[in-house]
mmCIF file of C-alpha atoms (C1' of nucleotides) in Angstrom:
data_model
loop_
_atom_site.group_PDB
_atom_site.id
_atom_site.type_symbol
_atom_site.label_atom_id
_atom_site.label_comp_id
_atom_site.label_asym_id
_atom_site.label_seq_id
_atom_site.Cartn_x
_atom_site.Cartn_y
_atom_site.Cartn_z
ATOM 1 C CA UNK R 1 21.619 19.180 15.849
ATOM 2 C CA UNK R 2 20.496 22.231 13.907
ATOM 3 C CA UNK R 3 18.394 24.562 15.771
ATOM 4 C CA UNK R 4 14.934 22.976 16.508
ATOM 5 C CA UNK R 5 12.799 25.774 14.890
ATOM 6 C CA UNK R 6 9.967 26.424 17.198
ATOM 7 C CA UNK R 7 7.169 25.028 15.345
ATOM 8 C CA UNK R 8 4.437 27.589 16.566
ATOM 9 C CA UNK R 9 1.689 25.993 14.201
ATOM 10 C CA UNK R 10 0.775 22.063 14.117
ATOM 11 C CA UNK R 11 1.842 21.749 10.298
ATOM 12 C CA UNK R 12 -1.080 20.902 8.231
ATOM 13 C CA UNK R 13 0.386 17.563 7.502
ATOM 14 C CA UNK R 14 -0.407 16.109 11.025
ATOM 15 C CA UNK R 15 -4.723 16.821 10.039
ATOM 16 C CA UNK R 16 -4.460 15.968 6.679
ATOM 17 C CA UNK R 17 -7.301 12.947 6.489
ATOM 18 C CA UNK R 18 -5.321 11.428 3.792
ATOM 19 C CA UNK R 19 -2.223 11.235 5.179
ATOM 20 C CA UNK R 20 -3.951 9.883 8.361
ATOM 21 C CA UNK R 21 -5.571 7.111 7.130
ATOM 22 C CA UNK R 22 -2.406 6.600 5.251
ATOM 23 C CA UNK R 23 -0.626 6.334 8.666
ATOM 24 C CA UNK R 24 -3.139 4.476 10.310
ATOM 25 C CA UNK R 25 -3.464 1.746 7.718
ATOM 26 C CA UNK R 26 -0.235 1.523 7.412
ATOM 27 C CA UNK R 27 -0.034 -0.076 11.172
ATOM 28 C CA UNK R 28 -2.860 -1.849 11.394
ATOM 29 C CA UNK R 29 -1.263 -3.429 8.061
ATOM 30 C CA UNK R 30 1.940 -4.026 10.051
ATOM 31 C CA UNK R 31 -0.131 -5.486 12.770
ATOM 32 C CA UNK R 32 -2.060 -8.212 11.615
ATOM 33 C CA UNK R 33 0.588 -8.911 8.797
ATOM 34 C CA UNK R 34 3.079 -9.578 11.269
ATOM 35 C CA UNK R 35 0.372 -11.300 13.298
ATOM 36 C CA UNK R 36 -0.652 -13.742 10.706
ATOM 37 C CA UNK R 37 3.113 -14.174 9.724
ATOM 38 C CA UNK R 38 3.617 -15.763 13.073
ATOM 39 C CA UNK R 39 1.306 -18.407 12.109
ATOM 40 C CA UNK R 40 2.285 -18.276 8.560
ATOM 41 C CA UNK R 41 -0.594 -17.160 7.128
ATOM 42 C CA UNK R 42 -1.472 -13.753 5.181
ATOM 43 C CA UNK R 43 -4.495 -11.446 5.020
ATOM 44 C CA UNK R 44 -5.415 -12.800 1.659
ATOM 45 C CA UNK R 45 -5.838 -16.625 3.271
ATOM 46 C CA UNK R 46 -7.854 -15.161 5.823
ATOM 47 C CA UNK R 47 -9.947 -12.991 3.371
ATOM 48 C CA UNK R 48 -10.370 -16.415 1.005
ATOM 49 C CA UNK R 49 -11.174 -18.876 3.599
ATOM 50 C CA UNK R 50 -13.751 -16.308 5.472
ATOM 51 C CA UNK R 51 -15.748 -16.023 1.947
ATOM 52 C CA UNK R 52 -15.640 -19.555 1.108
ATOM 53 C CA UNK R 53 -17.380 -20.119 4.904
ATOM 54 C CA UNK R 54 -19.599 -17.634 4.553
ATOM 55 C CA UNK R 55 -20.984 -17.615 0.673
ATOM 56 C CA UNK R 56 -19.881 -21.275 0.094
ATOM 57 C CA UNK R 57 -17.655 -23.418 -2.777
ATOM 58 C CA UNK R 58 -17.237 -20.693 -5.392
ATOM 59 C CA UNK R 59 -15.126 -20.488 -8.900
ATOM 60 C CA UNK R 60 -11.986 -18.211 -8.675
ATOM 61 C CA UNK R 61 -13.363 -14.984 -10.300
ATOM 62 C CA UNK R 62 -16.503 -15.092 -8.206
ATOM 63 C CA UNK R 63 -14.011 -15.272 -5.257
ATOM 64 C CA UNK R 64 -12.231 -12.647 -6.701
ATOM 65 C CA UNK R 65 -15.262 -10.209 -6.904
ATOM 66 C CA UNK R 66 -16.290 -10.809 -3.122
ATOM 67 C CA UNK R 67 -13.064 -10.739 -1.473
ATOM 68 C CA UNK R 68 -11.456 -7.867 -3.381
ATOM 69 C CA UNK R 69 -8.069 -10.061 -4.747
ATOM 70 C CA UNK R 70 -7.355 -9.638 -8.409
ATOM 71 C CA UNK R 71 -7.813 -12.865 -10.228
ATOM 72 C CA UNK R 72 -4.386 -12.932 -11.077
ATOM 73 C CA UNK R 73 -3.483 -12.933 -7.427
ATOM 74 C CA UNK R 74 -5.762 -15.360 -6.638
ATOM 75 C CA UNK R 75 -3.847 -18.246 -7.938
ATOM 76 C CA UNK R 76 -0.610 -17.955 -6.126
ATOM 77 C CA UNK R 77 -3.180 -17.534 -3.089
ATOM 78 C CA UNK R 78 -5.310 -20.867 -3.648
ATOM 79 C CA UNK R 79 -1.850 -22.671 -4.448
ATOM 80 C CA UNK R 80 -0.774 -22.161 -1.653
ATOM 81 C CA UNK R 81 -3.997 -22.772 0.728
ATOM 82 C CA UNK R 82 -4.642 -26.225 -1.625
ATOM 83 C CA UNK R 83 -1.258 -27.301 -1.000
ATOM 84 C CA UNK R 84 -1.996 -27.127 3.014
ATOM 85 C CA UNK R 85 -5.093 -28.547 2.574
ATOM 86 C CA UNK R 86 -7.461 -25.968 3.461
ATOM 87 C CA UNK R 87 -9.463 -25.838 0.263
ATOM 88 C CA UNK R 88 -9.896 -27.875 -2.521
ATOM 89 C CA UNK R 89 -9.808 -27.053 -6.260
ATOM 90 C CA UNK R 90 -11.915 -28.997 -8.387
ATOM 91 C CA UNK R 91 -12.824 -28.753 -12.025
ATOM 92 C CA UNK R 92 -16.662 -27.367 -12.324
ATOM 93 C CA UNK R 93 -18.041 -30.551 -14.210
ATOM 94 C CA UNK R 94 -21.263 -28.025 -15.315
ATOM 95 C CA UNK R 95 -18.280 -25.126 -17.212
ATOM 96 C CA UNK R 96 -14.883 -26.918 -17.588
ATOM 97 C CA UNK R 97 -13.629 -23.333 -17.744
ATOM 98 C CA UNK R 98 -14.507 -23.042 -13.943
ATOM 99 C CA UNK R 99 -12.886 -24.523 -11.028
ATOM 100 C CA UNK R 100 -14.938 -25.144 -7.997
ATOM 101 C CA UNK R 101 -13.211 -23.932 -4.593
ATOM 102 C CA UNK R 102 -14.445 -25.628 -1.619
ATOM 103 C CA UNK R 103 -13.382 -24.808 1.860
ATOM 104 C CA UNK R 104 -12.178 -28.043 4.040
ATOM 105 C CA UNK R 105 -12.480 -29.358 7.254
ATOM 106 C CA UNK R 106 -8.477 -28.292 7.797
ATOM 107 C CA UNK R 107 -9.823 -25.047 6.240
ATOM 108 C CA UNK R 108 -12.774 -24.552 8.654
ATOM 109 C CA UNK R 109 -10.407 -25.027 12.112
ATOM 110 C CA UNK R 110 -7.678 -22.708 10.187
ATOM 111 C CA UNK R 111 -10.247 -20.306 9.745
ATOM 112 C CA UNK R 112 -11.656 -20.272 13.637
ATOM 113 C CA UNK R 113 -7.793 -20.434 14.694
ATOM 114 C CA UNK R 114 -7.147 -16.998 12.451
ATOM 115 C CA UNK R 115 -10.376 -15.814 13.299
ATOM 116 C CA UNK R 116 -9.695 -15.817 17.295
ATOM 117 C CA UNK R 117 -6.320 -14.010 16.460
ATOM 118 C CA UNK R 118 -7.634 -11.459 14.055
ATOM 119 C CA UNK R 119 -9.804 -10.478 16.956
ATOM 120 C CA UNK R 120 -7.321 -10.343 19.460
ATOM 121 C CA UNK R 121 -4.929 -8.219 16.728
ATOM 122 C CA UNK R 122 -8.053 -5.804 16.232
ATOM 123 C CA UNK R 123 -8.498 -4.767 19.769
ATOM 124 C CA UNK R 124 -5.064 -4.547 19.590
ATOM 125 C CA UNK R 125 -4.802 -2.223 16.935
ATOM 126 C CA UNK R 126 -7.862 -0.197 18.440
ATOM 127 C CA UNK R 127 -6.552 0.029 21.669
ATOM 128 C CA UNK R 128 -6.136 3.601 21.862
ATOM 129 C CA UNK R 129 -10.076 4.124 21.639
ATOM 130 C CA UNK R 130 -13.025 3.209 23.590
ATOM 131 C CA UNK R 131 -15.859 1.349 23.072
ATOM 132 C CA UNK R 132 -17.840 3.462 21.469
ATOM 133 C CA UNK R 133 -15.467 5.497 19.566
ATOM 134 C CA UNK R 134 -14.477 2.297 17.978
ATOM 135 C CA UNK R 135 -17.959 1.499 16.840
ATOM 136 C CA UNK R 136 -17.897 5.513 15.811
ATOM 137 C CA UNK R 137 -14.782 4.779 13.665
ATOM 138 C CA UNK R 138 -15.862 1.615 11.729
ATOM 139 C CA UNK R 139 -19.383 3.697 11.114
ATOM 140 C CA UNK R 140 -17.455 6.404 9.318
ATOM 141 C CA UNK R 141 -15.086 4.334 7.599
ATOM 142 C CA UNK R 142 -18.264 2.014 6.063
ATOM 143 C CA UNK R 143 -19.620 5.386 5.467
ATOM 144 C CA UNK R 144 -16.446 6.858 3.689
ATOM 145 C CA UNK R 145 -15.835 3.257 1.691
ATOM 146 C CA UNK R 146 -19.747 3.546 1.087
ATOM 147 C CA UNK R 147 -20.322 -0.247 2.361
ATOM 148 C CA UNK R 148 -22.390 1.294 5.212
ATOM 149 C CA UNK R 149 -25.845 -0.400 3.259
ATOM 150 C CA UNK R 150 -25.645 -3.522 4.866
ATOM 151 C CA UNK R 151 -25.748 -3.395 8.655
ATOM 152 C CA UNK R 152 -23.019 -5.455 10.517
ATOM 153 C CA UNK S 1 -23.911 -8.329 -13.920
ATOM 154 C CA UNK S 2 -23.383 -11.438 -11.966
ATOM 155 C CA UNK S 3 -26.639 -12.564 -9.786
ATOM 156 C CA UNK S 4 -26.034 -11.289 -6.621
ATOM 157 C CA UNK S 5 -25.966 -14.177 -4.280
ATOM 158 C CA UNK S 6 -28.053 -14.087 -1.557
ATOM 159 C CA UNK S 7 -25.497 -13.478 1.317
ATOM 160 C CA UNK S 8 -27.832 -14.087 4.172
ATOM 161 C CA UNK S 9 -24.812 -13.006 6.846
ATOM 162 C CA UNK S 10 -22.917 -10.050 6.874
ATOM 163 C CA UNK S 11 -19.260 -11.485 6.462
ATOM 164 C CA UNK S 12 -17.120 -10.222 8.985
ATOM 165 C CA UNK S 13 -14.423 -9.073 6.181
ATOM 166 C CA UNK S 14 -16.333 -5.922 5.990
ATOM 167 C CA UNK S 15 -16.752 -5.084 9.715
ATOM 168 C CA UNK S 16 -13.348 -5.444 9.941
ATOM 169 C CA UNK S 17 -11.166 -2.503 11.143
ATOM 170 C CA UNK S 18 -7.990 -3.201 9.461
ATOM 171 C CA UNK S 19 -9.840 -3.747 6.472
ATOM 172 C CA UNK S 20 -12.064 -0.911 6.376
ATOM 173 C CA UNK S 21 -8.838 1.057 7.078
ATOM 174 C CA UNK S 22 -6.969 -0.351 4.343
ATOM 175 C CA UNK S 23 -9.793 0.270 2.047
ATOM 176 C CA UNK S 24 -10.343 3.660 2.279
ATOM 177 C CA UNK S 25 -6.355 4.177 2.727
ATOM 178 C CA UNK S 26 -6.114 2.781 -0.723
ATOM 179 C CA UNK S 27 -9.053 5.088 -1.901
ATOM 180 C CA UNK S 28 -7.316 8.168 -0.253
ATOM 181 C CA UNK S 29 -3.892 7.278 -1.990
ATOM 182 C CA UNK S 30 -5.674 6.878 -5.381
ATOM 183 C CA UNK S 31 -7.430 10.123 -4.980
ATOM 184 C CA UNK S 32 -4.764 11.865 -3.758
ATOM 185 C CA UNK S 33 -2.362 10.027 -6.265
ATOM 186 C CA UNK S 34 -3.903 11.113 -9.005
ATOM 187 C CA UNK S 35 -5.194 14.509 -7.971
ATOM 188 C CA UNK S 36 -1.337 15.638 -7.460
ATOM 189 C CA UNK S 37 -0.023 13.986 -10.535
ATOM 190 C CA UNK S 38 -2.073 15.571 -12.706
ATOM 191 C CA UNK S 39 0.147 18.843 -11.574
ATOM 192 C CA UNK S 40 2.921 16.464 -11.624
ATOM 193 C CA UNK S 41 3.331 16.250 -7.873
ATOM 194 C CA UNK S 42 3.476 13.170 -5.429
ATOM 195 C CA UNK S 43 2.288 13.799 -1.835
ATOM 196 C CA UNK S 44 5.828 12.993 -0.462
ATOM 197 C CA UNK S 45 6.946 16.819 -2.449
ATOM 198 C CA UNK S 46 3.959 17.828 -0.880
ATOM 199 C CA UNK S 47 5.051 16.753 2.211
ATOM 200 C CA UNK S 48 9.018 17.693 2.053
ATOM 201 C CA UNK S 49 8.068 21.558 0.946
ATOM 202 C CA UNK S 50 5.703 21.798 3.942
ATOM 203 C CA UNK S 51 7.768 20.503 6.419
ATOM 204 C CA UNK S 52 10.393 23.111 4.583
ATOM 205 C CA UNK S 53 7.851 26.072 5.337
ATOM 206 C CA UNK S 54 6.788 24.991 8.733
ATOM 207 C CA UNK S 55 9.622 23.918 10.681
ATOM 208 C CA UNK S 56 12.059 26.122 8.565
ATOM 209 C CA UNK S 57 15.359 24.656 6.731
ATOM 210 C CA UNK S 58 16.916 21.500 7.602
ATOM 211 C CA UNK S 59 19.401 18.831 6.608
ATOM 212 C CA UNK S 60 17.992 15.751 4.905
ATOM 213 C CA UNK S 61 17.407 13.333 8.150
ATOM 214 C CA UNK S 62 15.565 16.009 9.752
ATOM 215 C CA UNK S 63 12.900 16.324 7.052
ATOM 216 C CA UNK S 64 13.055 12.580 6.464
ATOM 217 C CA UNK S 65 11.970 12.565 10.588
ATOM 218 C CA UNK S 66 9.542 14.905 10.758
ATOM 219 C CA UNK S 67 8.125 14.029 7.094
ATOM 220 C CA UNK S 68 8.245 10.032 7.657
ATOM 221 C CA UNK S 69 9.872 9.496 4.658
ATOM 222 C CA UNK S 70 13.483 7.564 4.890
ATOM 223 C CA UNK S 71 15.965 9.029 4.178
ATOM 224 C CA UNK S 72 16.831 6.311 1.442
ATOM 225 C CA UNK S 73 13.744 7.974 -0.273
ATOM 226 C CA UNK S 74 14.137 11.603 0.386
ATOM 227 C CA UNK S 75 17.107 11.825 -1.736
ATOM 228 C CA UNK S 76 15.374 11.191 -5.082
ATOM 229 C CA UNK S 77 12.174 13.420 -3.761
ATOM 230 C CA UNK S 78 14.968 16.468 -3.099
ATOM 231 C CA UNK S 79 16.494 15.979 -6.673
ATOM 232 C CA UNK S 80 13.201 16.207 -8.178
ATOM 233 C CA UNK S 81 12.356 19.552 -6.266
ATOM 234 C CA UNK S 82 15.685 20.721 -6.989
ATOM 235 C CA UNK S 83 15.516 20.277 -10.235
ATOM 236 C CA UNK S 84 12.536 22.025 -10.403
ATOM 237 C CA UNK S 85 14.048 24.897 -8.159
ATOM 238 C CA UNK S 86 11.595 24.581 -5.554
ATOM 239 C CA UNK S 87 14.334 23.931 -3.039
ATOM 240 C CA UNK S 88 18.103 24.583 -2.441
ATOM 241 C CA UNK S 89 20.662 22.121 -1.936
ATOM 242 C CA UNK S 90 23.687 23.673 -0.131
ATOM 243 C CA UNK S 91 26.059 22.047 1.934
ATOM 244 C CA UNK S 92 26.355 22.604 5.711
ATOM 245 C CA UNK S 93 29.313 24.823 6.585
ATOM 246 C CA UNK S 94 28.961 23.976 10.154
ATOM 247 C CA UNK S 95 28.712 20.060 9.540
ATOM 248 C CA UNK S 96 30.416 19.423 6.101
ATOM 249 C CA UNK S 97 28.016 15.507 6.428
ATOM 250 C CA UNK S 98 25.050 17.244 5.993
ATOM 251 C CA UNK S 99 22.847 19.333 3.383
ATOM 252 C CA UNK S 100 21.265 22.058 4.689
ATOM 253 C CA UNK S 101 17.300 22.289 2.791
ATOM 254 C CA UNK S 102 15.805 25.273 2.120
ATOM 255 C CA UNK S 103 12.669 26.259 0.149
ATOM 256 C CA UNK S 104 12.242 28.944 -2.807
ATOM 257 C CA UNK S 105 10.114 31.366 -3.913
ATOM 258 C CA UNK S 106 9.273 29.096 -6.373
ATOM 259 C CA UNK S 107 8.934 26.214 -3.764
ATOM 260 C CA UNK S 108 6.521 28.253 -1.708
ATOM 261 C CA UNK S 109 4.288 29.231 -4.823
ATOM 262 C CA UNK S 110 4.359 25.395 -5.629
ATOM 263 C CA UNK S 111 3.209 24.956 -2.069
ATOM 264 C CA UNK S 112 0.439 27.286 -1.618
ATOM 265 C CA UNK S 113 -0.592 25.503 -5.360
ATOM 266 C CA UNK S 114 -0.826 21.830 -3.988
ATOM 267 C CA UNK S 115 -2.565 23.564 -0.725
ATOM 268 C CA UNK S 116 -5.503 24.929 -2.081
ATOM 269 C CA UNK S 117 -5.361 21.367 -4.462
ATOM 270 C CA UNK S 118 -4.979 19.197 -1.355
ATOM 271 C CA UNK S 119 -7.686 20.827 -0.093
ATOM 272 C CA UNK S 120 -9.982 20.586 -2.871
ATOM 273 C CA UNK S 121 -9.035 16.649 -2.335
ATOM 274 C CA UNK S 122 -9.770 16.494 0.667
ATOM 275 C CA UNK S 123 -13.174 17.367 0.808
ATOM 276 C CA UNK S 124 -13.980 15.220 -2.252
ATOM 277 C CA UNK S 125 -12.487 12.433 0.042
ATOM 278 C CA UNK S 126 -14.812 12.912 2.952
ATOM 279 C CA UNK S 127 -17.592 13.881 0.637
ATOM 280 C CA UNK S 128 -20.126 10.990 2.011
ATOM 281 C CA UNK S 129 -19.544 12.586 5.735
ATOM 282 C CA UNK S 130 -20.656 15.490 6.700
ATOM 283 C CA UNK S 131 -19.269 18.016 8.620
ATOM 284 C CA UNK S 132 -19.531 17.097 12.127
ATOM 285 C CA UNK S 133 -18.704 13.156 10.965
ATOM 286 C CA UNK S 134 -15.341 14.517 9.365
ATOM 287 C CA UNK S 135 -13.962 16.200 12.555
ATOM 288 C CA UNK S 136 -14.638 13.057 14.583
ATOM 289 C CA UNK S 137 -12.996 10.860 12.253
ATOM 290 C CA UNK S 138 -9.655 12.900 11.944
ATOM 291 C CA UNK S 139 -10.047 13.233 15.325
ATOM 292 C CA UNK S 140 -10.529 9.279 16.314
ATOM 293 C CA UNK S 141 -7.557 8.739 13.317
ATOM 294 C CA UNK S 142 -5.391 11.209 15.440
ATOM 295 C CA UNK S 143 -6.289 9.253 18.414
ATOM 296 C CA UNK S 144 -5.711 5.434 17.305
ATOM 297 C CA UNK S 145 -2.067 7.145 15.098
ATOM 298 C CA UNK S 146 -1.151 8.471 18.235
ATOM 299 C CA UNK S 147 -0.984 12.343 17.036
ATOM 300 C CA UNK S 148 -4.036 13.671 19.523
ATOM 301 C CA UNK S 149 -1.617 15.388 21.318
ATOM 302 C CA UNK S 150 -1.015 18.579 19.825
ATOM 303 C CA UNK S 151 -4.457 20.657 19.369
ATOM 304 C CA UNK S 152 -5.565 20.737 15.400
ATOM 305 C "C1'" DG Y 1 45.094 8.546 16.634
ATOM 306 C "C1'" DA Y 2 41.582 4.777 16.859
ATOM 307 C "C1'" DC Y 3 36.458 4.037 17.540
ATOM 308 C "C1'" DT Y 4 32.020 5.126 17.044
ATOM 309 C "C1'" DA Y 5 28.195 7.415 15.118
ATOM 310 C "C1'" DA Y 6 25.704 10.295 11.850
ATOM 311 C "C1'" DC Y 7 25.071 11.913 7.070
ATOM 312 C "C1'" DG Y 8 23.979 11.460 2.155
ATOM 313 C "C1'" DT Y 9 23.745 8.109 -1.278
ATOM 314 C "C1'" DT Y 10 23.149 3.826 -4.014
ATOM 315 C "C1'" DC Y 11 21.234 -0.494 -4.641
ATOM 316 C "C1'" DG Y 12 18.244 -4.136 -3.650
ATOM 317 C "C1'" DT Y 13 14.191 -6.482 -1.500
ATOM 318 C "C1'" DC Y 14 9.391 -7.360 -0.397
ATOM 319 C "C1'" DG Y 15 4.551 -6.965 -0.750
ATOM 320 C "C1'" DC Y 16 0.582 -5.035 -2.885
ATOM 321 C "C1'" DA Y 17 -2.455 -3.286 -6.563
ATOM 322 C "C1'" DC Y 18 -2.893 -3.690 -11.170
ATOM 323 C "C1'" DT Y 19 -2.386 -4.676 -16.536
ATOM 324 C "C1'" DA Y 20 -1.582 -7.467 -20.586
ATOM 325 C "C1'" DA Y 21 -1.882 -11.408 -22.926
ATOM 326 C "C1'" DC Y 22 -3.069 -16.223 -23.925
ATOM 327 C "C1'" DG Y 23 -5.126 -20.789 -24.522
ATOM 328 C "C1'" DA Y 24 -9.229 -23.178 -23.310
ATOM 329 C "C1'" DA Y 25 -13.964 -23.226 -23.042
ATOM 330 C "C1'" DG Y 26 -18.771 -21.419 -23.238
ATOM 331 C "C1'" DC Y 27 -22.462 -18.375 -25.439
ATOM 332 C "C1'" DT Y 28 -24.918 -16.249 -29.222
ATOM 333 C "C1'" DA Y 29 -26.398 -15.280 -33.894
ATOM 334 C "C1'" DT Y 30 -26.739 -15.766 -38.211
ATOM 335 C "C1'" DA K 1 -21.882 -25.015 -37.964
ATOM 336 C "C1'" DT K 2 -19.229 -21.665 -37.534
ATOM 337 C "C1'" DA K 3 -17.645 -17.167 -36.525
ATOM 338 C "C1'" DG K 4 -17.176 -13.818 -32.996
ATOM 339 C "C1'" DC K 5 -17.466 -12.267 -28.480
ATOM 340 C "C1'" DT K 6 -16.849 -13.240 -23.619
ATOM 341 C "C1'" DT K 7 -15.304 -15.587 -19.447
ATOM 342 C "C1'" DC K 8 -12.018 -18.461 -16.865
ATOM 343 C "C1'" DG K 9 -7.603 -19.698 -14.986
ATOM 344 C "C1'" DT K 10 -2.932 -18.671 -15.502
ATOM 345 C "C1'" DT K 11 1.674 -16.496 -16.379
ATOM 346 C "C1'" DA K 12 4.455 -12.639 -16.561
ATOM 347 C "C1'" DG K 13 5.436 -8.131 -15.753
ATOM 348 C "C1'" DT K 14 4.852 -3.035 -14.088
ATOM 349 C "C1'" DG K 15 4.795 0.643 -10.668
ATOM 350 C "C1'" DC K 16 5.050 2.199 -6.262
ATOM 351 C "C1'" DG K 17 5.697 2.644 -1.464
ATOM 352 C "C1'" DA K 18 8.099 1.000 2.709
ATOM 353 C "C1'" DC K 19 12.251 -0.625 4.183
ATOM 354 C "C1'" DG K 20 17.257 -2.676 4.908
ATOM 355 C "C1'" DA K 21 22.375 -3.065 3.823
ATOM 356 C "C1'" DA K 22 26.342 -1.115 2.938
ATOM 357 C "C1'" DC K 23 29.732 2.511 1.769
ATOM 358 C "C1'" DG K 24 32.556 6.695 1.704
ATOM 359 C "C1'" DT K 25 32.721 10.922 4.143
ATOM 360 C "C1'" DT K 26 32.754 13.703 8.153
ATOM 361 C "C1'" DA K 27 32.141 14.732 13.425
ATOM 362 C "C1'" DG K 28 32.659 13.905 17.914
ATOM 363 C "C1'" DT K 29 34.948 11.068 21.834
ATOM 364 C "C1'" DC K 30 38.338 8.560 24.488
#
DNA sequence: GACTAACGTTCGTCGCACTAACGAAGCTAT
DNA sequence: ATAGCTTCGTTAGTGCGACGAACGTTAGTC
């Protein structure tokens, strides 16, 4: 191999908070994707079926808004989840432009199954800190995102 | 807008780590995105003429290690800069396989350019943190990445 | 001299964020 | 009432970044 330069000064790349958060997303992406894969699930079920428990039956575009998936996306999403039975898509009898998504019972114990593993996949992925650097870190990154209004 | 429902429980989507990290990865990337290609840049030519200037030349798996990018990917990034004459292309006399990378003049005026944008980018970035609260979150990034070894 | 491995390169895949457009349906105003 | 704007679900397609497969070329190894 060529030479290895001595590399005197820690290039600028390596404290770059861009590039960091690049890096570090990029894992914790490869985490809990692969981690859901294994059950066959993806971030975007998870992310659908945790709204529907939490803010109740909703139409598509309000889903859209409070989970962050484009409408567009949504579909292929709720296809697939209404095909295993974890939601249900009915036609909103009050706007027959609407369909009414409601989360079902399968959908309830799929949720608490992914929820148990997306906790075990987080401490995972936060391994490397402690306790309270790990509250420290989702602080700043609420800050940063500026969802640090409502407290968790 | 849309009334906003009254969402008596913080949903756990936005206490999430991954998430949080994805989101403000994907704000980073947009910022940073667009920031460089209004000078007609992409981080990874950011990244490539760094590496160039810190670590000295180097063949084309060498950057594509110590840059991240593969190597599938660098060759398109080194075409671009060579085109634009920021680096030199010249085949290895000592291993006719390899390319050996070197930056300009040019390259390193290009360079110190996308610095001083990079770090203009930056700080918008962590605008919403102040000072102390951006050295503890490159630092914790450093930490969960992996990279807290070598001082900043 | 045959095997193996590394190098640069091309091509293709996959997932994600995002846009454009469209028919169907609702809302509003004149 | 009807014309015009908007919203909804849906399809198709774009752009990009990360990544794998394979290939010809060249080095090193037995």
């Amino acid at each position: 191999m060529a030479a290895d330069s001595p590399h005197p000064r820690p290039d600028r790349l390596r404290a770059l908070p861009s590039r960091l958060l690049g890096l570090a997303s990029m894992r914790a992406d490869r985490l809990i994707g692969d981690g859901l894969a294994a059950v066959g699930a993806r971030k975007w079920h998870y992310a659908v079926l945790a709204t529907l428990q939490e803010y109740g039956p909703a139409s598509q575009s309000e889903l859209s808004r409070r989970s962050g998936i484009y409408r567009s996306d949504m579909v292929a999403v709720l296809n697939l989840l209404a095909d295993e039975g974890h939601v249900e898509r009915t036609p909103d009898p009050a706007d027959r432009r609407r369909n009414v998504i409601t989360i079902t019972e399968s959908g309830r114990r799929r949720l608490a199954h992914l929820d148990a593993l997306l906790a075990d996949l987080q401490k995972q992925l936060l391994a490397p800190l402690d306790e309270h650097e790990r509250g420290e870190l989702v602080r700043l990154l609420r800050k940063l995102t500026g969802r640090e209004d409502e407290e968790m």
